[in-house]
XYZ file of C-alpha atoms in Angstrom:
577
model
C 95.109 1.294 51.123
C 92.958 2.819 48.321
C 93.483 0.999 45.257
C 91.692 0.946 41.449
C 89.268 -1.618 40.600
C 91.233 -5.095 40.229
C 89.705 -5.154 36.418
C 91.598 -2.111 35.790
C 94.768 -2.216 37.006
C 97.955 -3.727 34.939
C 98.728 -7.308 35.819
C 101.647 -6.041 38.576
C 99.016 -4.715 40.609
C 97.427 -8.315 41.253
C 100.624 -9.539 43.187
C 101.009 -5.866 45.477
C 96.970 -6.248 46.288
C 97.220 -9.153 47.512
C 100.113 -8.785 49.362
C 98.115 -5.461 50.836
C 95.095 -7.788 51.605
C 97.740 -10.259 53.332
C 99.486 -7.119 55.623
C 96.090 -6.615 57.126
C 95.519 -10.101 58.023
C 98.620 -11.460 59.261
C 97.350 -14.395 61.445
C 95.753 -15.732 58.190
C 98.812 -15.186 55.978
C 101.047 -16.873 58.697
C 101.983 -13.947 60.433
C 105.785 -13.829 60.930
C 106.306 -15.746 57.984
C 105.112 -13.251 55.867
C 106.869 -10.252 57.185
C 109.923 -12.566 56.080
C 109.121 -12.897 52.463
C 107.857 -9.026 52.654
C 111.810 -7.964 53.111
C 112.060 -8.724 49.598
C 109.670 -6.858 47.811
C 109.894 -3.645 45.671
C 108.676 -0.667 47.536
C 106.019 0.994 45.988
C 107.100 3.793 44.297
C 105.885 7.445 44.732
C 102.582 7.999 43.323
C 101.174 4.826 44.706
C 102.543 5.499 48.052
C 101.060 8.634 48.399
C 97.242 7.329 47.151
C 97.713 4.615 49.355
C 97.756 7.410 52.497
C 94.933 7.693 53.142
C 93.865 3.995 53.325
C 95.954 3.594 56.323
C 93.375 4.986 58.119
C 91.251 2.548 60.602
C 94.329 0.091 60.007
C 94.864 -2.227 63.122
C 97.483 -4.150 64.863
C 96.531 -6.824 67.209
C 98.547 -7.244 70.899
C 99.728 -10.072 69.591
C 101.988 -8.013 66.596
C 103.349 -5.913 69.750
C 106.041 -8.381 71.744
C 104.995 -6.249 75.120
C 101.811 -7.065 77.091
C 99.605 -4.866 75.419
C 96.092 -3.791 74.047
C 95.538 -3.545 70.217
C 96.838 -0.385 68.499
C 94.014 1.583 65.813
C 95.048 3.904 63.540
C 92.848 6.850 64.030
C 94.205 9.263 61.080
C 96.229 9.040 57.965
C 96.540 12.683 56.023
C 99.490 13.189 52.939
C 101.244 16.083 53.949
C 102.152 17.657 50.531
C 106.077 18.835 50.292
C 107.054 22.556 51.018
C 110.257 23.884 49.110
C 110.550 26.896 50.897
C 112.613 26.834 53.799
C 112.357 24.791 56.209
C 111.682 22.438 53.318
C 109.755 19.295 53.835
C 109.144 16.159 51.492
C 105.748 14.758 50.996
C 104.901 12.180 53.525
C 102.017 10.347 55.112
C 101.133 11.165 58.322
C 99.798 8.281 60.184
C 98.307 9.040 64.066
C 97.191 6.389 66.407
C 96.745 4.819 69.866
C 98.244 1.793 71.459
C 95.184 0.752 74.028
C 95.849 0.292 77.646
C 95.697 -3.616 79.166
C 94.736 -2.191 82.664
C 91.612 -0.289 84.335
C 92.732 3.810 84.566
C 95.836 4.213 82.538
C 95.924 6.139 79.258
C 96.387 4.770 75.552
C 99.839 5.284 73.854
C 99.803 7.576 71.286
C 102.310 7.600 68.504
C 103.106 9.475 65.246
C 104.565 8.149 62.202
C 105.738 10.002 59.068
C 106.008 7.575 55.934
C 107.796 9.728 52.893
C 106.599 9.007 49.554
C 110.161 8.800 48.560
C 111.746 6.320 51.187
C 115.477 5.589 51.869
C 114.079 2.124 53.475
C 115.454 3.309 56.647
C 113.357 4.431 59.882
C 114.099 6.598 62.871
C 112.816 6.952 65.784
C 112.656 9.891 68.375
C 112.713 10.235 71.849
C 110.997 12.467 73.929
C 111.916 14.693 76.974
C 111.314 15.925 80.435
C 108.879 13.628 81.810
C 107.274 13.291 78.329
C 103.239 13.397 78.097
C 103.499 15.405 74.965
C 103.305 13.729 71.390
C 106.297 13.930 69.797
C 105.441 14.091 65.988
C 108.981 13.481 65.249
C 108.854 16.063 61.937
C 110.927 18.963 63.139
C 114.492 18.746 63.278
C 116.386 16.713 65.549
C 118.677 18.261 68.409
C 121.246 19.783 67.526
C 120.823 19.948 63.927
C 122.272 23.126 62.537
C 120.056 25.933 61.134
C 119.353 24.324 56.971
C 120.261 21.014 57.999
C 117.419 18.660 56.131
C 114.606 16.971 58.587
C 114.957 13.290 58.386
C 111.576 13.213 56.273
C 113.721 15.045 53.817
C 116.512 12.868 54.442
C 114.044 9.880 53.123
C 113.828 8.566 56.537
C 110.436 7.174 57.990
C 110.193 8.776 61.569
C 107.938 7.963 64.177
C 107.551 9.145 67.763
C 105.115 8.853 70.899
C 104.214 10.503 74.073
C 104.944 7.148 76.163
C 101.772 6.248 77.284
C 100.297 9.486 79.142
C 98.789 12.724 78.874
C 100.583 15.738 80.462
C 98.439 18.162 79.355
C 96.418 17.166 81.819
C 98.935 18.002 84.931
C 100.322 20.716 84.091
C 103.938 21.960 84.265
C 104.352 21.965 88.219
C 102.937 17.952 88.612
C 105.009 16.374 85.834
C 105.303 13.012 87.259
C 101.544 12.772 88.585
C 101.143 10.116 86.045
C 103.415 7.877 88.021
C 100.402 6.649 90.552
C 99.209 4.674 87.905
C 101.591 1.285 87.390
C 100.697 0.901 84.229
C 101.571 4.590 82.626
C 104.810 4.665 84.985
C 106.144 1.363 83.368
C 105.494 2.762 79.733
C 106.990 6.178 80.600
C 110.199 3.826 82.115
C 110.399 1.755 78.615
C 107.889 -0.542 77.491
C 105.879 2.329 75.506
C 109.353 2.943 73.323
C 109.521 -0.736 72.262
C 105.326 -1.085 72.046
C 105.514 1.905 69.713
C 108.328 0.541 67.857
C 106.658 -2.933 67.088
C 103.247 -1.135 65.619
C 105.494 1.310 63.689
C 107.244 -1.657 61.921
C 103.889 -3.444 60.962
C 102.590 -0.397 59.857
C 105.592 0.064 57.519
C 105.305 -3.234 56.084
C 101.496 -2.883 55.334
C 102.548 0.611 53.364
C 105.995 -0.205 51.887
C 105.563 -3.700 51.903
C 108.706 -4.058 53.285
C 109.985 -3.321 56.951
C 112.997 -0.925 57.010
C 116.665 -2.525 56.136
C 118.330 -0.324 59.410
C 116.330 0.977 62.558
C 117.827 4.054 64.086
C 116.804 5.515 67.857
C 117.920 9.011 68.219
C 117.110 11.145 71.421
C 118.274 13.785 74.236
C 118.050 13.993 77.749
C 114.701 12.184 78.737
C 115.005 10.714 75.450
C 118.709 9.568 75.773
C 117.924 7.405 78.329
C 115.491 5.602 76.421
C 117.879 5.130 73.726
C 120.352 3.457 75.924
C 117.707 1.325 77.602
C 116.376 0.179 73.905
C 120.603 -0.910 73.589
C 120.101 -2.334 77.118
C 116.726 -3.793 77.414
C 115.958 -4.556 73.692
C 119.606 -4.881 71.667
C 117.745 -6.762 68.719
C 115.229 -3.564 67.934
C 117.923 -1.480 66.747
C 120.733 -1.071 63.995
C 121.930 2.398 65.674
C 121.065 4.898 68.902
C 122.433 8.499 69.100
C 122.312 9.766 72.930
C 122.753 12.924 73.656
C 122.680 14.153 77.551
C 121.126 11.267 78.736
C 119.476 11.038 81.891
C 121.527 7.361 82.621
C 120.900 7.162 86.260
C 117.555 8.954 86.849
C 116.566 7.683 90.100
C 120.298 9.313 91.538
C 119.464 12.521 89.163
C 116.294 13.205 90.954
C 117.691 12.279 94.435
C 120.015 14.820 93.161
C 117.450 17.589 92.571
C 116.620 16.863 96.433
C 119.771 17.199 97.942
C 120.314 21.188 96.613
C 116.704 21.775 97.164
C 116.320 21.363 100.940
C 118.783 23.514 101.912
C 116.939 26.225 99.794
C 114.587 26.474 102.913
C 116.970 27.702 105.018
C 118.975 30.295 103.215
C 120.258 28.547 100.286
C 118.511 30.084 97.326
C 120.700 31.810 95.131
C 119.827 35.071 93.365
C 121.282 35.975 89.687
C 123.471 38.869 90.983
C 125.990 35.760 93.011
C 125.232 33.331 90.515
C 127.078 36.314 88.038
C 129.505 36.045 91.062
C 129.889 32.472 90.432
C 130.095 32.217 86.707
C 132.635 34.897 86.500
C 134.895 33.162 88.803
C 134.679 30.201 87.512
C 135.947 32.006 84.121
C 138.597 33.316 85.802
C 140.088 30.170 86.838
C 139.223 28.264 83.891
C 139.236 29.855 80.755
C 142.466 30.024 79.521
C 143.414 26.511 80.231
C 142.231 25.805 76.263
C 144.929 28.146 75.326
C 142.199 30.760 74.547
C 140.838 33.604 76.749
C 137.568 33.153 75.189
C 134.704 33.446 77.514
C 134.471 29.513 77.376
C 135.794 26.805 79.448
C 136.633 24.212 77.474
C 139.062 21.795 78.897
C 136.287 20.298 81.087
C 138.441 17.856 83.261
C 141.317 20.095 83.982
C 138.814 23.045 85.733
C 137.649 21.045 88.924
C 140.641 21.077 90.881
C 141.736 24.456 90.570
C 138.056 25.735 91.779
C 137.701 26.583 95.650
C 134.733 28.013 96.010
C 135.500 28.742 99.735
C 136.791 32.029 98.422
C 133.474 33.351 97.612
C 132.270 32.868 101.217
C 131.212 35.644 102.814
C 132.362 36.973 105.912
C 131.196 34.668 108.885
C 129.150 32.602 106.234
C 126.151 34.710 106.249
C 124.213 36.520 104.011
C 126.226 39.748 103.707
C 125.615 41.256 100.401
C 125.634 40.131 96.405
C 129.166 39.496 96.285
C 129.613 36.863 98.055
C 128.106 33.424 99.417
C 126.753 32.460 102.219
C 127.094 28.669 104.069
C 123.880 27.934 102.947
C 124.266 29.115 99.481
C 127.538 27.080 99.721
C 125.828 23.895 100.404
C 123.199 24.435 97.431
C 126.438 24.630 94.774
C 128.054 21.751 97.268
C 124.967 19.845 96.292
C 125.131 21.048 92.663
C 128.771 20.380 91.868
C 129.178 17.157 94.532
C 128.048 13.609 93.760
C 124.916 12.854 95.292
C 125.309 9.945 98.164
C 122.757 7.650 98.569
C 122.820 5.231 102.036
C 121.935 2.357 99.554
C 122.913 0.740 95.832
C 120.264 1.524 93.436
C 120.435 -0.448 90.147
C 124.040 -2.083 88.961
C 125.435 -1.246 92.260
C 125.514 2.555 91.947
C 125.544 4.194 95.438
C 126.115 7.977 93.924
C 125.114 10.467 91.104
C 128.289 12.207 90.096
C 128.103 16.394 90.247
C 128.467 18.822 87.334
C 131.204 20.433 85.680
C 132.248 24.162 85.653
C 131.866 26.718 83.002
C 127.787 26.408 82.462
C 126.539 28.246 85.298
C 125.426 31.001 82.611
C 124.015 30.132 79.496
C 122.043 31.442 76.657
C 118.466 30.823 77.151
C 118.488 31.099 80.271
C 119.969 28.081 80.897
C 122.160 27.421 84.050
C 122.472 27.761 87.527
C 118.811 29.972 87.673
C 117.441 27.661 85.893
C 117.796 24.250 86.795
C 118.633 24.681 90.847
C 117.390 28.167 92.632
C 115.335 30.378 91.502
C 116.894 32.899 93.887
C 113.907 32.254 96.427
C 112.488 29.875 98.945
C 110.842 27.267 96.664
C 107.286 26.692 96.761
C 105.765 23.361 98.964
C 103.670 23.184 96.125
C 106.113 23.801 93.296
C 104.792 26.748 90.792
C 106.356 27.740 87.113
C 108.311 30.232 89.198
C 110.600 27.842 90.717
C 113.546 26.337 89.288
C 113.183 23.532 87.027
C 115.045 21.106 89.055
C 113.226 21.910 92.331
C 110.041 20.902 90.280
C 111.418 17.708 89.126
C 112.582 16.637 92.481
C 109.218 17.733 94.237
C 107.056 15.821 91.099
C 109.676 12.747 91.725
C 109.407 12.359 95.438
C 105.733 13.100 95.995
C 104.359 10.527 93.201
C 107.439 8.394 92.138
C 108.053 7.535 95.570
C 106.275 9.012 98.370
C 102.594 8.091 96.094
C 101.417 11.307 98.100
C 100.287 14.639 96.552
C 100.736 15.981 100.035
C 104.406 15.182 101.112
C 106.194 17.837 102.981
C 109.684 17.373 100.464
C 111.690 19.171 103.497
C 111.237 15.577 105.494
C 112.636 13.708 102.957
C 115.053 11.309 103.873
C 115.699 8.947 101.311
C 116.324 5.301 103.798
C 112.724 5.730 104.419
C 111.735 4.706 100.911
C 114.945 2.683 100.461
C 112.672 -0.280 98.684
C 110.606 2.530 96.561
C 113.564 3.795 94.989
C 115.162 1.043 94.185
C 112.017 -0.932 92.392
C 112.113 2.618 90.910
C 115.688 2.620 90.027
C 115.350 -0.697 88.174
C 112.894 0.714 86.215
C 113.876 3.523 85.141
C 117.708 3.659 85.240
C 120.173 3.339 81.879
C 122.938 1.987 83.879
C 123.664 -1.716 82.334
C 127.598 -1.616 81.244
C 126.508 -4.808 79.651
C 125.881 -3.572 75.815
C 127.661 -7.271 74.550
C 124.289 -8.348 73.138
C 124.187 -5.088 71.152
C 127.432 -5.515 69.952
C 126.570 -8.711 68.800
C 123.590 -7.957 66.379
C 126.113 -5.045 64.854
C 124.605 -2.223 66.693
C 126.730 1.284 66.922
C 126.244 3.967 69.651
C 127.203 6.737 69.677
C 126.945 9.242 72.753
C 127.280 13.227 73.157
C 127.359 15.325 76.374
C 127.673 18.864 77.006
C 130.175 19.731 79.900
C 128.261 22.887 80.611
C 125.336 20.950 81.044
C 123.227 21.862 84.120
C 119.855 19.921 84.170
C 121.951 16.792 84.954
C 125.474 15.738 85.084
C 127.631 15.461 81.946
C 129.873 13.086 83.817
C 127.061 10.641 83.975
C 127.844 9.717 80.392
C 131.078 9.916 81.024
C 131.328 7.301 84.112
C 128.472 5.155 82.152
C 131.058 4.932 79.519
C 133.860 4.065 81.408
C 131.592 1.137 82.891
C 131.343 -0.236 79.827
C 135.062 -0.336 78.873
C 135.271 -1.763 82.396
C 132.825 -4.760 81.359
C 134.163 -5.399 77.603
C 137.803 -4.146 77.422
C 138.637 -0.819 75.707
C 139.339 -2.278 72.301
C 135.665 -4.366 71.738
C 133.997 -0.739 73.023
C 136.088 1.099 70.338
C 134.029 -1.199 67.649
C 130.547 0.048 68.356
C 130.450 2.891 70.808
C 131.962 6.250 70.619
C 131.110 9.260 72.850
C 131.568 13.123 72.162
C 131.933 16.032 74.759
C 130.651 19.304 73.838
C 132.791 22.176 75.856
C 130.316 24.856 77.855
C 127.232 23.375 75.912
C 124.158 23.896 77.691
C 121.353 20.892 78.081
C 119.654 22.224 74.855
C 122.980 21.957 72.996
C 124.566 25.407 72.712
C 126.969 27.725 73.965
C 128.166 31.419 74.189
C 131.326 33.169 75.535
C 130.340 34.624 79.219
C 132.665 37.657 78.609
C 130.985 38.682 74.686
C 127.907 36.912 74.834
C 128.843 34.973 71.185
C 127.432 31.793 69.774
C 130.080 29.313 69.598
C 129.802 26.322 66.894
C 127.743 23.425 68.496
C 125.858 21.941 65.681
C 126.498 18.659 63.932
C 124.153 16.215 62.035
C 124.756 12.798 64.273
C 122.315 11.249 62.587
C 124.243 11.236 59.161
C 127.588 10.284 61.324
C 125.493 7.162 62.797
C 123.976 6.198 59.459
C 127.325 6.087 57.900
C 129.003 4.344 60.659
C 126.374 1.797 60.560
C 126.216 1.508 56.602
C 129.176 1.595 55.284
C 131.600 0.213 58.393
C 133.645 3.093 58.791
C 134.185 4.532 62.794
C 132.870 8.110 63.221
C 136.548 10.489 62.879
C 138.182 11.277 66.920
C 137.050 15.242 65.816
C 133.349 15.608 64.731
C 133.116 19.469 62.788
C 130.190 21.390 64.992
C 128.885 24.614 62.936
C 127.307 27.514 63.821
C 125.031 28.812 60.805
C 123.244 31.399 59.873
C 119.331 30.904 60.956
C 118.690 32.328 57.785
C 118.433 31.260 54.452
C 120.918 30.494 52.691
C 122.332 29.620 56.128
C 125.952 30.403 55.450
C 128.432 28.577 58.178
C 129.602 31.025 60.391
C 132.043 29.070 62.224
C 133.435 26.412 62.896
C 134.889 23.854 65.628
C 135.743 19.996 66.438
C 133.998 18.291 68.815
C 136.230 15.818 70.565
C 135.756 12.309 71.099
C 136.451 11.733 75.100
C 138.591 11.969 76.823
C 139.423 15.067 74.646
C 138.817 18.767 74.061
C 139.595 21.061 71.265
C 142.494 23.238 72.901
C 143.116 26.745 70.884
C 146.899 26.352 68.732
C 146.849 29.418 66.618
C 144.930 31.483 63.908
C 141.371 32.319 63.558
C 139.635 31.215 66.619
C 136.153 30.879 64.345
C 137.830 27.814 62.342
C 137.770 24.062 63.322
C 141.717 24.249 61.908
C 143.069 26.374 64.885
C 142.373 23.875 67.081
C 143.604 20.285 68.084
C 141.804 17.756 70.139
C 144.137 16.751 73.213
C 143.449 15.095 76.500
C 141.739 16.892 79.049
C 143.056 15.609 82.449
C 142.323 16.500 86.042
């Protein structure tokens, strides 16, 4: 921290300097006992945060500040990022960049990202990542799901901070996403010791520049980065005051067994082109849409559409390839696959034995997303997977060739899952989100609060769902109520929005959980059973559009009458089978 001559600075500068001095020398100050006395200081205000910036530069933390076995993390660059009124609008912050060093031979540092505002709400967040991560995130843009005008969490006066979890995958490429995984090392970072390694650093860091750490911690992530958030309420309850997940990948060892079982029989027939995928999704509407009361292009009573689907009435004649109106066996079996839990011969971690299928009404979506996107490209996927194959087929080939197989060259159609029975499971307790057992979060007055999107196809929606339910099973319905809460999204994609099939309109699917979790953690009061979701303008001054509730589970927001683009015209009721 740069800081005037001691001769020339007012007597209330002696105390803070020495304090500074004392933050960079924790052994000799007495280490945990002075982060103690630090939670009581003043936090520097504005001007002296922001000349202090740049001093954070070359700042250290030793392995023994990080509670993980760990090398020492250096701070490499520290730049104040001046504020920016026009839209998007940012506050002034410090950017801090570093490295968490590697303990073994071969594996890459951990780099992180944290964003101190000069004008701090003493609060932190931070981010997850997605995919099979490898890519810094900065955590300064906006967080999922945040509605076009919504403030960044920087502006919010949150510190934010964010890492790639120990690995490079720029160095890959997109078609070997999980080549990282031969090292030990990089895989158990990626699974979640980087998250909580990161986290520790980040807090000494904060105390050395705010000479304070933050009063409430915050974890707030999507897909990839949902799963970490439940395994920081899981693995490390203490670290964290609140976690928003939103389509979390809970069990990812069955998810990526998943991605197998409707890529194999791609090789024989199975690929699905986007003419009978249109097929698909407008059958599904068919059957489906109205049953929210509203002939809308949009399924949303999620539970109610699985039974009345029989997508034996799309086979074709004789079950072969006849034409783009129909489906053949093999096509049947990918969407079997797709839709169907996946079966494994053996329990992975907590005793799960399948991966639950996903729900109807997603199979087109805007982006792109969907059926073409996540499971068949509408050709025979690639040994070698390439950026034209779907996303899933990808995953699954990255997953079994160096998660499990540890072999560049494994010929995915031989899979067969028994013969890596004890791979996958050392995997699966690794990696998978599944622990019903959130008591010791509970306990230290942590709140959690959940989202999935029922048209969700890069994994399953009722993975949340059954996670959920295994957690009411372990603590009774009425302790869960205290400090969990999860949210269903009708026909949202896995990036978090939606559009009628039939018009091709945005529906509302924004909503700033972050605020929601922050209250619900500050002032004591439970998130409402109907969350409003927005659809703005992108524009400035990003007028709301429309509006509608997003339902707390087991509900959905079924039509009752009026103007279908208001939140009012609808009431959240159960959604049954």
């Amino acid at each position: 921290m740069t800081l005037m001559p001691l001769k020339n600075r007012p007597s209330r500068w002696l105390g803070v300097a020495s304090l500074i001095a004392c933050s960079t020398l924790l052994a000799a100050c007495g280490g945990g006992g002075w982060v103690g006395k630090a939670t009581n200081l003043t936090v520097p205000d504005k001007t002296t945060l922001a000349q202090a910036c740049a001093g954070m530069a070359g700042k250290t933390v030793s392995s023994g500040q990080i509670a993980l076995t760990s090398g020492r993390a250096v701070v490499s660059s520290a730049v104040l990022v001046p504020a920016v009124t026009t839209a998007p609008a940012f506050a002034e912050y410090c950017r801090v960049q570093g490295s968490i060093a590697p303990h073994t031979a071969g594996a890459d540092p951990i780099r992180f990202q944290l964003n101190l505002p000069t004008t701090w709400n003493e609060k932190a967040v931070m981010v997850g990542g997605g995919g099979f991560n490898g890519t810094l995130i900065d955590a300064v843009a906006a967080l999922r799901d945040a509605a076009p005008g919504q403030a960044q969490p920087i502006t919010q006066g949150f510190a934010t901070f964010g890492t790639d979890s120990g690995h490079d995958g720029t160095t890959y490429g997109t078609t070997d996403p999980a080549k990282f995984a031969l090292n030990d090392e990089m895989f158990l970072n990626f699974a979640h010791q980087s998250y909580k390694k990161v986290k520790d650093v980040a807090h000494v860091l904060m105390q050395q520049y705010y000479l304070r750490s933050p009063r409430k911690q915050y974890f707030y992530g999507g897909s990839e980065g949902g799963r970490e958030g439940l395994l920081m309420a899981q693995r490390y309850p203490q670290d964290f005051d609140g976690i928003v997940s939103v389509v979390p990948v809970i069990n990812w060892t069955g998810l990526f067994n998943g991605f197998i079982s409707y890529q194999l029989p791609q090789f024989s027939g199975g690929a699905i082109n986007a003419n009978k995928v249109r097929v698909l999704a407008n059958y599904v509407n068919t059957t489906c849409d109205a049953l929210d009361k509203s002939a809308d292009g949009v399924v949303s009573n999620y539970l109610a559409c699985p039974s009345r689907i029989n997508l034996q009435g799309l086979r074709c004649p004789g079950g072969s390839d006849t034409g783009n109106t129909c489906l053949s066996d093999a096509q049947l079996a990918v969407l079997k696959a797709s839709y169907g839990p996946t079966v494994l011969p053996f329990p992975l971690a907590n005793g799960l034995t399948t991966y639950p299928g996903r729900l109807y009404g997603g199979e087109i979506q805007l982006g792109g997303e969907g059926v073409g996107r996540w499971v068949t490209s509408g050709l025979v996927p690639n040994l070698r997977p390439t950026a034209a194959d779907a996303r899933g087929v990808i995953y699954g080939s990255s997953y079994a060739r160096y998660v499990i197989a540890k072999n560049a060259d494994f010929d995915i159609r031989t899979w067969n899952a028994l013969n890596f029975q004890a791979r996958i499971q050392e995997v699966s307790a690794l990696m998978d989100a599944t622990d019903p057992d959130l008591a010791a979060f509970r306990a230290r007055g942590g709140k959690l609060i959940i989202r999935e999107n029922s048209g969700d196809w890069a994994q399953s929606p009722m993975a949340g769902i059954q996670y959920y339910q295994s957690v009411v099973n372990k603590l009774t319905q009425p302790v869960v109520d205290e400090f969990v809460r999860l949210y269903v999204s009708p026909a949202s994609n896995h990036g978090g929005t939606a559009a009628s099939l039939t018009t091709g309109t945005e529906i509302p699917t924004n909503h700033d959980l972050l605020t929601t979790l922050d209250h619900w953690v500050t002032s004591g009061g439970a998130p409402s059973d109907a969350l409003l979701q927005v659809r703005n303008s992108p524009a400035a001054p990003f007028s709301t559009l429309a509006t509608r509730p997003m339902c707390r589970y087991p509900n959905y927001p079924a039509y009752v009458s009026g103007d279908v683009t208001k939140a009012e015209s609808y009431r959240c009721v159960a959604s049954l089978p």
